[in-house]
Short mmCIF file of C-alpha atoms in Angstrom, two decimals:
data_model
loop_
_atom_site.label_atom_id
_atom_site.label_comp_id
_atom_site.label_asym_id
_atom_site.label_seq_id
_atom_site.Cartn_x
_atom_site.Cartn_y
_atom_site.Cartn_z
CA ASP A 1 112.15 87.29 65.86
CA ARG A 2 111.19 85.11 68.82
CA ASP A 3 113.66 86.97 71.09
CA MET A 4 112.15 90.31 70.07
CA ILE A 5 108.59 89.10 70.72
CA GLU A 6 109.61 87.69 74.08
CA SER A 7 111.39 90.90 75.11
CA VAL A 8 108.32 92.95 74.13
CA ARG A 9 106.06 90.57 76.07
CA VAL A 10 108.26 90.68 79.17
CA GLY A 11 108.55 94.47 78.99
CA LEU A 12 104.79 94.89 78.70
CA GLU A 13 104.23 92.40 81.54
CA HIS A 14 106.49 94.57 83.71
CA ALA A 15 104.62 97.71 82.63
CA VAL A 16 101.20 96.30 83.50
CA ALA A 17 102.52 94.91 86.80
CA ALA A 18 103.76 98.41 87.69
CA GLU A 19 100.66 100.17 86.30
CA PRO A 20 97.77 97.65 86.37
CA ASP A 21 95.25 100.26 85.21
CA TYR A 22 97.24 101.32 82.12
CA ALA A 23 94.66 100.34 79.50
CA GLU A 24 96.81 100.95 76.43
CA ALA A 25 99.59 98.70 77.78
CA LEU A 26 97.02 96.02 78.62
CA ALA A 27 95.68 96.21 75.06
CA CYS A 28 99.19 96.01 73.58
CA LEU A 29 100.06 93.02 75.75
CA SER A 30 96.80 91.36 74.71
CA LEU A 31 97.85 91.77 71.07
CA VAL A 32 101.24 90.18 71.82
CA TYR A 33 99.53 87.12 73.30
CA CYS A 34 96.97 86.99 70.51
CA ASN A 35 99.72 87.10 67.90
CA ALA A 36 101.77 84.49 69.77
CA SER A 37 98.80 82.16 69.60
CA ARG A 38 97.76 82.85 66.02
CA TYR A 39 101.28 82.72 64.57
CA GLY A 40 102.54 79.91 66.80
CA HIS A 41 105.23 81.92 68.60
CA ARG A 42 106.47 80.15 71.68
CA ILE A 43 106.44 82.25 74.83
CA ASP A 44 108.42 81.61 77.99
CA ALA A 45 105.33 81.19 80.15
CA PRO A 46 104.39 77.52 79.72
CA ASP A 47 101.68 77.59 82.39
CA LEU A 48 99.85 80.36 80.55
CA ASP A 49 97.19 79.96 77.85
CA PRO A 50 97.89 82.82 75.40
CA ASP A 51 94.27 82.95 74.17
CA GLU A 52 92.88 83.23 77.69
CA ARG A 53 95.51 85.79 78.66
CA ALA A 54 94.81 87.86 75.53
CA MET A 55 91.08 87.84 76.22
CA ALA A 56 91.48 88.77 79.89
CA LEU A 57 93.89 91.62 79.14
CA ALA A 58 91.71 93.03 76.36
CA GLY A 59 88.59 92.77 78.51
CA ARG A 60 90.31 94.64 81.32
CA ALA A 61 91.55 97.30 78.87
CA VAL A 62 88.01 97.89 77.60
CA GLU A 63 86.71 98.00 81.17
CA LEU A 64 89.29 100.65 82.10
CA ALA A 65 89.07 102.67 78.87
CA PRO A 66 85.77 102.05 77.08
CA GLN A 67 86.56 104.88 74.63
CA SER A 68 89.88 103.35 73.56
CA SER A 69 89.79 102.06 70.00
CA LEU A 70 93.00 100.12 70.70
CA ALA A 71 91.33 98.28 73.60
CA HIS A 72 88.39 97.32 71.39
CA TYR A 73 90.78 96.30 68.60
CA ALA A 74 92.61 93.97 70.99
CA LEU A 75 89.30 92.57 72.24
CA GLY A 76 88.11 92.06 68.67
CA LEU A 77 91.18 90.10 67.64
CA SER A 78 91.27 88.05 70.84
CA ARG A 79 87.62 87.10 70.37
CA TRP A 80 88.04 86.35 66.66
CA PHE A 81 91.06 84.10 67.16
CA SER A 82 89.39 82.36 70.09
CA GLY A 83 86.59 81.33 67.74
CA ASP A 84 84.02 84.03 68.51
CA ALA A 85 83.68 85.64 65.07
CA ALA A 86 80.52 87.60 65.93
CA GLY A 87 82.02 88.95 69.14
CA GLY A 88 85.22 89.81 67.33
CA LEU A 89 83.38 91.77 64.66
CA GLU A 90 81.31 93.57 67.28
CA ALA A 91 84.41 94.71 69.17
CA LEU A 92 86.21 95.72 65.96
CA GLU A 93 83.17 97.71 64.80
CA THR A 94 83.11 99.48 68.17
CA GLY A 95 86.78 100.36 67.74
CA ARG A 96 86.03 101.63 64.25
CA ARG A 97 83.25 103.90 65.54
CA LEU A 98 85.61 105.27 68.16
CA ASN A 99 88.43 105.91 65.67
CA PRO A 100 87.36 105.73 62.02
CA ASN A 101 90.84 106.90 60.96
CA ASP A 102 92.76 103.93 62.36
CA THR A 103 93.92 102.26 59.16
CA THR A 104 95.13 99.11 60.92
CA LEU A 105 91.73 98.63 62.52
CA LEU A 106 89.99 99.27 59.19
CA ALA A 107 92.24 96.77 57.42
CA ASP A 108 91.83 94.10 60.07
CA LEU A 109 88.07 94.55 60.11
CA GLY A 110 87.99 94.36 56.31
CA GLN A 111 90.13 91.23 56.45
CA ARG A 112 87.74 89.58 58.94
CA TYR A 113 84.75 90.38 56.71
CA ALA A 114 86.64 88.98 53.72
CA MET A 115 87.25 85.75 55.64
CA LEU A 116 83.47 85.50 55.95
CA ALA A 117 82.93 86.39 52.27
CA ARG A 118 81.04 89.52 53.30
CA TRP A 119 82.41 91.42 50.33
CA GLU A 120 80.12 94.50 50.57
CA GLU A 121 81.63 95.22 53.97
CA ALA A 122 85.16 93.94 53.37
CA LEU A 123 86.19 95.71 50.19
CA PRO A 124 85.34 99.31 51.14
CA LEU A 125 87.24 98.92 54.42
CA LEU A 126 90.30 97.43 52.74
CA GLU A 127 90.23 100.05 49.99
CA GLU A 128 89.85 102.89 52.48
CA SER A 129 92.67 101.53 54.59
CA TYR A 130 95.10 101.33 51.67
CA SER A 131 93.95 104.68 50.31
CA ALA A 132 94.66 106.40 53.61
CA ASN A 133 97.83 104.40 54.28
CA PRO A 134 99.56 103.06 51.15
CA ALA A 135 102.29 101.63 53.42
CA GLN A 136 99.77 99.27 55.06
CA PRO A 137 101.26 95.76 55.37
CA GLY A 138 100.67 93.58 52.33
CA GLY A 139 99.07 90.83 54.40
CA TYR A 140 95.78 92.71 54.36
CA ARG A 141 95.70 92.21 50.58
CA VAL A 142 94.61 88.62 51.24
CA GLY A 143 91.08 90.02 51.34
CA PHE A 144 91.41 91.27 47.77
CA PHE A 145 92.88 87.93 46.70
CA LEU A 146 89.96 86.04 48.27
CA TRP A 147 87.42 88.32 46.60
CA HIS A 148 88.87 87.83 43.13
CA PHE A 149 89.37 84.11 43.66
CA ALA A 150 85.83 83.57 44.97
CA HIS A 151 84.48 85.27 41.86
CA GLY A 152 86.58 83.22 39.44
CA ARG A 153 88.91 86.08 38.48
CA PHE A 154 92.06 84.03 38.81
CA GLU A 155 94.45 86.41 37.01
CA GLU A 156 93.33 89.28 39.27
CA ALA A 157 93.63 86.96 42.28
CA LEU A 158 97.18 86.11 41.31
CA ALA A 159 98.02 89.80 40.84
CA ALA A 160 96.58 90.57 44.29
CA ALA A 161 98.53 87.67 45.80
CA ARG A 162 101.77 89.04 44.37
CA LEU A 163 101.15 92.34 46.18
CA ILE A 164 100.98 90.56 49.54
CA ASN A 165 104.79 90.50 49.60
CA ALA A 166 105.25 87.81 52.24
CA PRO A 167 108.04 85.68 50.79
CA SER A 168 108.51 83.59 53.93
CA VAL A 169 104.86 82.56 54.01
#
């Protein structure tokens, strides 16, 4: 897993070095750094702060392609995981306006709202995401689990947790 992540990171670093104005590659590389930080993946760039790199790459992607939902998605996640929840939601909402059919963006936005117990916003996004894409990763079902749990519906929470399907977590 780590080797795959590192090879993707290195490949994207080469791509953005060759094409520094390639916004989609910048956004993808931002997501790699964001995920390395949030999941604790070690990267072979010890002098680099993954959170700062993710933020800089996403910011540059948005600057180059302000109509790119992927760039705003990357910016949203980099802000969120750097501790700027409001800025993260703002960027994710912008991405959603640009591409309301992006089920990953919808699910991630719903998940962020669920983390803040903003159920009226979270649940419709999560439901829409799974309705449009039943193959959506189970990790986004954490939002449903939290909703049931917060409302004392422990059997439903357990059922939602079983659908997450993340045996190694």
